[in-house]
PDB file of C-alpha atoms in Angstrom:
ATOM      1  CA  GLU I 280     148.416 -27.185 -35.772  1.00  0.00           C
ATOM      2  CA  THR I 281     151.185 -29.619 -36.711  1.00  0.00           C
ATOM      3  CA  GLY I 282     150.518 -32.444 -39.128  1.00  0.00           C
ATOM      4  CA  VAL I 283     151.675 -36.042 -39.001  1.00  0.00           C
ATOM      5  CA  THR I 284     155.454 -36.328 -39.095  1.00  0.00           C
ATOM      6  CA  GLN I 285     157.468 -39.476 -39.731  1.00  0.00           C
ATOM      7  CA  SER I 286     161.124 -40.341 -39.387  1.00  0.00           C
ATOM      8  CA  PRO I 287     163.351 -41.324 -40.972  1.00  0.00           C
ATOM      9  CA  THR I 288     162.184 -40.444 -44.485  1.00  0.00           C
ATOM     10  CA  HIS I 289     164.487 -42.966 -46.157  1.00  0.00           C
ATOM     11  CA  LEU I 290     166.560 -45.839 -44.884  1.00  0.00           C
ATOM     12  CA  ILE I 291     168.418 -48.857 -46.200  1.00  0.00           C
ATOM     13  CA  LYS I 292     168.779 -52.080 -44.265  1.00  0.00           C
ATOM     14  CA  THR I 293     170.031 -55.564 -45.012  1.00  0.00           C
ATOM     15  CA  ARG I 294     168.088 -58.771 -44.754  1.00  0.00           C
ATOM     16  CA  GLY I 295     167.790 -60.018 -41.173  1.00  0.00           C
ATOM     17  CA  GLN I 296     168.251 -56.618 -39.559  1.00  0.00           C
ATOM     18  CA  GLN I 297     165.697 -54.801 -37.445  1.00  0.00           C
ATOM     19  CA  VAL I 298     164.164 -51.359 -38.050  1.00  0.00           C
ATOM     20  CA  THR I 299     162.211 -48.826 -35.998  1.00  0.00           C
ATOM     21  CA  LEU I 300     160.090 -46.175 -37.668  1.00  0.00           C
ATOM     22  CA  ARG I 301     158.621 -43.250 -35.756  1.00  0.00           C
ATOM     23  CA  CYS I 302     155.494 -41.171 -36.088  1.00  0.00           C
ATOM     24  CA  SER I 303     154.110 -38.095 -34.362  1.00  0.00           C
ATOM     25  CA  SER I 304     150.374 -37.767 -34.723  1.00  0.00           C
ATOM     26  CA  GLN I 305     148.507 -34.606 -35.617  1.00  0.00           C
ATOM     27  CA  SER I 306     147.703 -32.526 -32.561  1.00  0.00           C
ATOM     28  CA  GLY I 307     144.388 -33.527 -31.036  1.00  0.00           C
ATOM     29  CA  HIS I 308     144.447 -37.011 -32.600  1.00  0.00           C
ATOM     30  CA  ASN I 309     144.555 -40.000 -30.241  1.00  0.00           C
ATOM     31  CA  THR I 310     144.592 -42.842 -32.777  1.00  0.00           C
ATOM     32  CA  VAL I 311     147.455 -43.943 -34.996  1.00  0.00           C
ATOM     33  CA  SER I 312     147.366 -46.465 -37.830  1.00  0.00           C
ATOM     34  CA  TRP I 313     150.243 -47.898 -39.850  1.00  0.00           C
ATOM     35  CA  TYR I 314     150.050 -48.923 -43.489  1.00  0.00           C
ATOM     36  CA  GLN I 315     152.530 -50.590 -45.840  1.00  0.00           C
ATOM     37  CA  GLN I 316     152.533 -49.405 -49.452  1.00  0.00           C
ATOM     38  CA  ALA I 317     154.492 -51.503 -51.926  1.00  0.00           C
ATOM     39  CA  LEU I 318     155.520 -49.878 -55.197  1.00  0.00           C
ATOM     40  CA  GLY I 319     152.544 -49.448 -57.518  1.00  0.00           C
ATOM     41  CA  GLN I 320     150.048 -50.685 -54.924  1.00  0.00           C
ATOM     42  CA  GLY I 321     147.550 -49.178 -52.555  1.00  0.00           C
ATOM     43  CA  PRO I 322     148.328 -48.963 -48.832  1.00  0.00           C
ATOM     44  CA  GLN I 323     147.728 -52.114 -46.780  1.00  0.00           C
ATOM     45  CA  PHE I 324     146.657 -51.922 -43.140  1.00  0.00           C
ATOM     46  CA  ILE I 325     149.223 -53.194 -40.637  1.00  0.00           C
ATOM     47  CA  PHE I 326     147.691 -52.223 -37.290  1.00  0.00           C
ATOM     48  CA  GLN I 327     146.104 -49.417 -35.299  1.00  0.00           C
ATOM     49  CA  TYR I 328     146.885 -48.070 -31.832  1.00  0.00           C
ATOM     50  CA  TYR I 329     144.469 -46.343 -29.467  1.00  0.00           C
ATOM     51  CA  ARG I 330     145.240 -45.469 -25.838  1.00  0.00           C
ATOM     52  CA  GLU I 331     148.562 -47.276 -26.124  1.00  0.00           C
ATOM     53  CA  GLU I 332     146.900 -50.574 -27.045  1.00  0.00           C
ATOM     54  CA  GLU I 333     146.820 -52.373 -30.385  1.00  0.00           C
ATOM     55  CA  ASN I 334     143.287 -52.177 -31.752  1.00  0.00           C
ATOM     56  CA  GLY I 335     143.042 -54.222 -34.917  1.00  0.00           C
ATOM     57  CA  ARG I 336     145.711 -55.877 -37.016  1.00  0.00           C
ATOM     58  CA  GLY I 337     146.001 -56.699 -40.701  1.00  0.00           C
ATOM     59  CA  ASN I 338     147.538 -59.758 -42.308  1.00  0.00           C
ATOM     60  CA  PHE I 339     151.105 -59.150 -41.134  1.00  0.00           C
ATOM     61  CA  PRO I 340     153.339 -61.551 -39.179  1.00  0.00           C
ATOM     62  CA  PRO I 341     154.269 -60.990 -35.510  1.00  0.00           C
ATOM     63  CA  ARG I 342     157.681 -59.643 -36.471  1.00  0.00           C
ATOM     64  CA  PHE I 343     155.758 -56.438 -37.229  1.00  0.00           C
ATOM     65  CA  SER I 344     155.078 -54.806 -33.871  1.00  0.00           C
ATOM     66  CA  GLY I 345     154.261 -51.370 -32.605  1.00  0.00           C
ATOM     67  CA  LEU I 346     153.948 -49.057 -29.672  1.00  0.00           C
ATOM     68  CA  GLN I 347     151.949 -45.981 -28.856  1.00  0.00           C
ATOM     69  CA  PHE I 348     153.139 -43.533 -26.215  1.00  0.00           C
ATOM     70  CA  PRO I 349     151.122 -41.346 -23.810  1.00  0.00           C
ATOM     71  CA  ASN I 350     151.594 -38.358 -26.120  1.00  0.00           C
ATOM     72  CA  TYR I 351     149.970 -40.480 -28.910  1.00  0.00           C
ATOM     73  CA  SER I 352     153.173 -40.762 -30.925  1.00  0.00           C
ATOM     74  CA  SER I 353     153.920 -44.232 -32.221  1.00  0.00           C
ATOM     75  CA  GLU I 354     156.633 -46.601 -33.384  1.00  0.00           C
ATOM     76  CA  LEU I 355     156.595 -49.428 -35.896  1.00  0.00           C
ATOM     77  CA  ASN I 356     159.209 -52.126 -35.391  1.00  0.00           C
ATOM     78  CA  VAL I 357     160.050 -54.795 -37.926  1.00  0.00           C
ATOM     79  CA  ASN I 358     162.368 -57.648 -36.968  1.00  0.00           C
ATOM     80  CA  ALA I 359     164.219 -60.106 -39.197  1.00  0.00           C
ATOM     81  CA  LEU I 360     163.779 -57.949 -42.277  1.00  0.00           C
ATOM     82  CA  GLU I 361     163.006 -59.665 -45.573  1.00  0.00           C
ATOM     83  CA  LEU I 362     163.453 -58.339 -49.101  1.00  0.00           C
ATOM     84  CA  ASP I 363     159.670 -58.090 -49.495  1.00  0.00           C
ATOM     85  CA  ASP I 364     159.529 -55.656 -46.588  1.00  0.00           C
ATOM     86  CA  SER I 365     160.878 -52.987 -48.943  1.00  0.00           C
ATOM     87  CA  ALA I 366     158.041 -50.464 -49.148  1.00  0.00           C
ATOM     88  CA  LEU I 367     156.772 -47.058 -48.104  1.00  0.00           C
ATOM     89  CA  TYR I 368     155.509 -47.204 -44.518  1.00  0.00           C
ATOM     90  CA  LEU I 369     152.758 -44.713 -43.860  1.00  0.00           C
ATOM     91  CA  CYS I 370     151.563 -43.514 -40.499  1.00  0.00           C
ATOM     92  CA  ALA I 371     148.097 -41.993 -40.234  1.00  0.00           C
ATOM     93  CA  SER I 372     146.429 -40.307 -37.301  1.00  0.00           C
ATOM     94  CA  SER I 373     142.752 -39.792 -36.678  1.00  0.00           C
ATOM     95  CA  ALA I 374     140.484 -38.221 -34.115  1.00  0.00           C
ATOM     96  CA  GLY I 375     138.974 -41.500 -33.012  1.00  0.00           C
ATOM     97  CA  LEU I 376     138.814 -45.237 -33.476  1.00  0.00           C
ATOM     98  CA  ASP I 377     136.102 -45.645 -36.071  1.00  0.00           C
ATOM     99  CA  THR I 378     136.656 -42.825 -38.516  1.00  0.00           C
ATOM    100  CA  GLY I 379     138.075 -43.463 -41.959  1.00  0.00           C
ATOM    101  CA  GLU I 380     139.139 -39.846 -42.220  1.00  0.00           C
ATOM    102  CA  LEU I 381     142.849 -40.381 -41.821  1.00  0.00           C
ATOM    103  CA  PHE I 382     145.657 -37.844 -41.945  1.00  0.00           C
ATOM    104  CA  PHE I 383     148.783 -39.423 -43.385  1.00  0.00           C
ATOM    105  CA  GLY I 384     152.425 -38.533 -42.949  1.00  0.00           C
ATOM    106  CA  GLU I 385     154.820 -38.478 -45.893  1.00  0.00           C
ATOM    107  CA  GLY I 386     156.012 -41.979 -45.102  1.00  0.00           C
ATOM    108  CA  SER I 387     159.292 -43.753 -44.440  1.00  0.00           C
ATOM    109  CA  ARG I 388     160.798 -45.399 -47.512  1.00  0.00           C
ATOM    110  CA  LEU I 389     162.484 -48.653 -46.440  1.00  0.00           C
ATOM    111  CA  THR I 390     164.779 -50.534 -48.787  1.00  0.00           C
ATOM    112  CA  VAL I 391     165.950 -54.001 -47.737  1.00  0.00           C
ATOM    113  CA  LEU I 392     169.002 -55.348 -49.559  1.00  0.00           C
TER     114      LEU I 392
ATOM    115  CA  GLY O 209     145.303 -58.843 -50.207  1.00  0.00           C
ATOM    116  CA  GLN O 210     143.330 -56.079 -51.915  1.00  0.00           C
ATOM    117  CA  GLN O 211     139.580 -56.535 -52.148  1.00  0.00           C
ATOM    118  CA  LEU O 212     138.769 -53.405 -54.132  1.00  0.00           C
ATOM    119  CA  ASN O 213     138.942 -53.308 -57.917  1.00  0.00           C
ATOM    120  CA  GLN O 214     139.739 -49.819 -59.100  1.00  0.00           C
ATOM    121  CA  SER O 215     139.609 -48.736 -62.729  1.00  0.00           C
ATOM    122  CA  PRO O 216     141.080 -47.530 -64.883  1.00  0.00           C
ATOM    123  CA  GLN O 217     144.656 -48.161 -63.753  1.00  0.00           C
ATOM    124  CA  SER O 218     145.841 -45.058 -65.582  1.00  0.00           C
ATOM    125  CA  MET O 219     144.416 -42.168 -67.561  1.00  0.00           C
ATOM    126  CA  PHE O 220     146.016 -39.652 -69.885  1.00  0.00           C
ATOM    127  CA  ILE O 221     143.813 -36.621 -70.548  1.00  0.00           C
ATOM    128  CA  GLN O 222     143.979 -33.059 -71.837  1.00  0.00           C
ATOM    129  CA  GLU O 223     143.577 -30.124 -69.512  1.00  0.00           C
ATOM    130  CA  GLY O 224     139.921 -29.128 -69.309  1.00  0.00           C
ATOM    131  CA  GLU O 225     138.552 -32.626 -69.838  1.00  0.00           C
ATOM    132  CA  ASP O 226     136.345 -34.409 -67.329  1.00  0.00           C
ATOM    133  CA  VAL O 227     137.550 -37.608 -65.646  1.00  0.00           C
ATOM    134  CA  SER O 228     135.690 -40.539 -64.175  1.00  0.00           C
ATOM    135  CA  MET O 229     137.072 -43.446 -62.175  1.00  0.00           C
ATOM    136  CA  ASN O 230     135.369 -46.146 -60.160  1.00  0.00           C
ATOM    137  CA  CYS O 231     135.837 -48.776 -57.532  1.00  0.00           C
ATOM    138  CA  THR O 232     134.002 -52.050 -56.981  1.00  0.00           C
ATOM    139  CA  SER O 233     134.052 -54.623 -54.231  1.00  0.00           C
ATOM    140  CA  SER O 234     132.757 -58.137 -53.756  1.00  0.00           C
ATOM    141  CA  SER O 235     131.660 -57.214 -50.242  1.00  0.00           C
ATOM    142  CA  ILE O 236     129.792 -54.372 -48.580  1.00  0.00           C
ATOM    143  CA  PHE O 237     131.420 -51.315 -47.090  1.00  0.00           C
ATOM    144  CA  ASN O 238     129.672 -48.812 -44.826  1.00  0.00           C
ATOM    145  CA  THR O 239     131.948 -45.907 -45.686  1.00  0.00           C
ATOM    146  CA  TRP O 240     133.654 -45.084 -48.967  1.00  0.00           C
ATOM    147  CA  LEU O 241     136.507 -42.591 -49.176  1.00  0.00           C
ATOM    148  CA  TRP O 242     138.629 -41.146 -51.951  1.00  0.00           C
ATOM    149  CA  TYR O 243     142.251 -40.147 -51.365  1.00  0.00           C
ATOM    150  CA  LYS O 244     144.848 -38.534 -53.635  1.00  0.00           C
ATOM    151  CA  GLN O 245     148.580 -39.201 -53.382  1.00  0.00           C
ATOM    152  CA  ASP O 246     151.222 -36.955 -54.924  1.00  0.00           C
ATOM    153  CA  PRO O 247     154.787 -38.217 -55.487  1.00  0.00           C
ATOM    154  CA  GLY O 248     156.753 -38.358 -52.246  1.00  0.00           C
ATOM    155  CA  GLU O 249     153.687 -37.607 -50.155  1.00  0.00           C
ATOM    156  CA  GLY O 250     151.154 -39.545 -48.136  1.00  0.00           C
ATOM    157  CA  PRO O 251     147.538 -39.845 -49.315  1.00  0.00           C
ATOM    158  CA  VAL O 252     145.262 -36.867 -48.682  1.00  0.00           C
ATOM    159  CA  LEU O 253     141.526 -37.273 -48.120  1.00  0.00           C
ATOM    160  CA  LEU O 254     139.361 -35.772 -50.872  1.00  0.00           C
ATOM    161  CA  ILE O 255     135.837 -36.968 -50.122  1.00  0.00           C
ATOM    162  CA  ALA O 256     134.147 -39.247 -47.574  1.00  0.00           C
ATOM    163  CA  LEU O 257     130.758 -40.912 -48.197  1.00  0.00           C
ATOM    164  CA  TYR O 258     128.694 -42.382 -45.370  1.00  0.00           C
ATOM    165  CA  LYS O 259     125.332 -43.362 -46.824  1.00  0.00           C
ATOM    166  CA  ALA O 260     124.295 -45.592 -49.712  1.00  0.00           C
ATOM    167  CA  GLY O 261     123.221 -43.448 -52.652  1.00  0.00           C
ATOM    168  CA  GLU O 262     124.957 -40.364 -51.277  1.00  0.00           C
ATOM    169  CA  LEU O 263     126.349 -37.933 -53.834  1.00  0.00           C
ATOM    170  CA  THR O 264     128.919 -35.498 -52.452  1.00  0.00           C
ATOM    171  CA  SER O 265     130.889 -32.692 -54.084  1.00  0.00           C
ATOM    172  CA  ASN O 266     134.108 -30.972 -53.118  1.00  0.00           C
ATOM    173  CA  GLY O 267     134.838 -28.230 -55.627  1.00  0.00           C
ATOM    174  CA  ARG O 268     135.370 -29.861 -59.012  1.00  0.00           C
ATOM    175  CA  LEU O 269     135.213 -33.333 -57.467  1.00  0.00           C
ATOM    176  CA  THR O 270     132.010 -35.354 -57.166  1.00  0.00           C
ATOM    177  CA  ALA O 271     131.769 -38.810 -55.644  1.00  0.00           C
ATOM    178  CA  GLN O 272     128.912 -41.254 -55.154  1.00  0.00           C
ATOM    179  CA  PHE O 273     128.338 -44.133 -52.753  1.00  0.00           C
ATOM    180  CA  GLY O 274     126.673 -46.938 -54.728  1.00  0.00           C
ATOM    181  CA  ILE O 275     123.218 -48.164 -53.731  1.00  0.00           C
ATOM    182  CA  THR O 276     124.484 -51.724 -53.265  1.00  0.00           C
ATOM    183  CA  ARG O 277     127.286 -50.402 -50.972  1.00  0.00           C
ATOM    184  CA  LYS O 278     129.715 -52.356 -53.129  1.00  0.00           C
ATOM    185  CA  ASP O 279     130.881 -49.553 -55.380  1.00  0.00           C
ATOM    186  CA  SER O 280     131.762 -45.882 -55.640  1.00  0.00           C
ATOM    187  CA  PHE O 281     132.828 -43.487 -58.363  1.00  0.00           C
ATOM    188  CA  LEU O 282     134.770 -40.240 -58.477  1.00  0.00           C
ATOM    189  CA  ASN O 283     134.383 -37.581 -61.154  1.00  0.00           C
ATOM    190  CA  ILE O 284     136.713 -34.648 -61.713  1.00  0.00           C
ATOM    191  CA  SER O 285     135.398 -31.869 -63.920  1.00  0.00           C
ATOM    192  CA  ALA O 286     137.468 -29.455 -65.991  1.00  0.00           C
ATOM    193  CA  SER O 287     140.797 -31.052 -65.077  1.00  0.00           C
ATOM    194  CA  ILE O 288     143.870 -28.887 -64.415  1.00  0.00           C
ATOM    195  CA  PRO O 289     147.573 -29.815 -64.270  1.00  0.00           C
ATOM    196  CA  SER O 290     147.600 -29.992 -60.460  1.00  0.00           C
ATOM    197  CA  ASP O 291     145.065 -32.837 -60.615  1.00  0.00           C
ATOM    198  CA  VAL O 292     147.983 -35.094 -61.612  1.00  0.00           C
ATOM    199  CA  GLY O 293     148.555 -37.839 -59.074  1.00  0.00           C
ATOM    200  CA  ILE O 294     147.314 -41.217 -57.941  1.00  0.00           C
ATOM    201  CA  TYR O 295     143.715 -41.491 -56.777  1.00  0.00           C
ATOM    202  CA  PHE O 296     142.774 -44.242 -54.336  1.00  0.00           C
ATOM    203  CA  CYS O 297     139.376 -45.442 -53.267  1.00  0.00           C
ATOM    204  CA  ALA O 298     139.088 -46.917 -49.783  1.00  0.00           C
ATOM    205  CA  GLY O 299     136.335 -48.777 -47.993  1.00  0.00           C
ATOM    206  CA  GLN O 300     135.622 -49.127 -44.309  1.00  0.00           C
ATOM    207  CA  ARG O 301     133.253 -51.444 -42.481  1.00  0.00           C
ATOM    208  CA  THR O 302     131.339 -50.415 -39.355  1.00  0.00           C
ATOM    209  CA  SER O 303     133.182 -51.094 -36.095  1.00  0.00           C
ATOM    210  CA  VAL O 304     136.312 -52.121 -37.996  1.00  0.00           C
ATOM    211  CA  SER O 305     138.952 -49.461 -37.969  1.00  0.00           C
ATOM    212  CA  ARG O 306     140.992 -50.453 -40.964  1.00  0.00           C
ATOM    213  CA  LEU O 307     140.668 -49.067 -44.482  1.00  0.00           C
ATOM    214  CA  THR O 308     140.880 -51.333 -47.511  1.00  0.00           C
ATOM    215  CA  PHE O 309     142.428 -49.463 -50.429  1.00  0.00           C
ATOM    216  CA  GLY O 310     142.139 -49.999 -54.159  1.00  0.00           C
ATOM    217  CA  GLU O 311     145.271 -50.180 -56.291  1.00  0.00           C
ATOM    218  CA  GLY O 312     144.918 -46.624 -57.510  1.00  0.00           C
ATOM    219  CA  THR O 313     144.280 -44.707 -60.713  1.00  0.00           C
ATOM    220  CA  GLN O 314     147.287 -42.791 -62.061  1.00  0.00           C
ATOM    221  CA  LEU O 315     146.053 -39.553 -63.641  1.00  0.00           C
ATOM    222  CA  THR O 316     148.169 -37.564 -66.085  1.00  0.00           C
ATOM    223  CA  VAL O 317     146.907 -34.199 -67.347  1.00  0.00           C
ATOM    224  CA  ASN O 318     148.517 -32.732 -70.453  1.00  0.00           C
ATOM    225  CA  PRO O 319     148.453 -28.925 -70.555  1.00  0.00           C
TER     226      PRO O 319
END
């Protein structure tokens, strides 16, 4: 059984650029959630995907968007990067919509200069 | 922003000591969860609590879901060096998929 994998692990971008982060969910899990974790803070919910549709969104602007694919893998896209977007982006998969029992990947560390 | 108040922010203890940390909220949650995050890793689920008043153990860890549904605590008994890390509480409301996390408790265990 493979766990949640994320790529890339680290990346550096400049303000105004766009970034795509990728996530493969744990086998058997059909739901993917994305969280942003700023340094020294707890994770904050961005959005969740189930059956390729967005199902719930946190307090993030529209320049944060996502996709889920038929194999349940997912992408997080951020346009027009701002300095405050620098954070660890965590992907979590789960075996259903309503469970809080999430399995997290190691995260993608984004630095915006 | 964060709605969960987690305390203490950090703890420095000796190996073998017991540890207690708690989480409070101004609003009700239907599920409380405790996660641990090691450096360079994502959070890992330790304990999930589904019923007000529930007391659940997982090895040396014990957690309780407060009667008011607005708080939870986590106890670690006989701490060991591998307990070092950041512990997060998280709350979930029924029919809402998102978790709301606390700001974490950084635990340091001195051998």
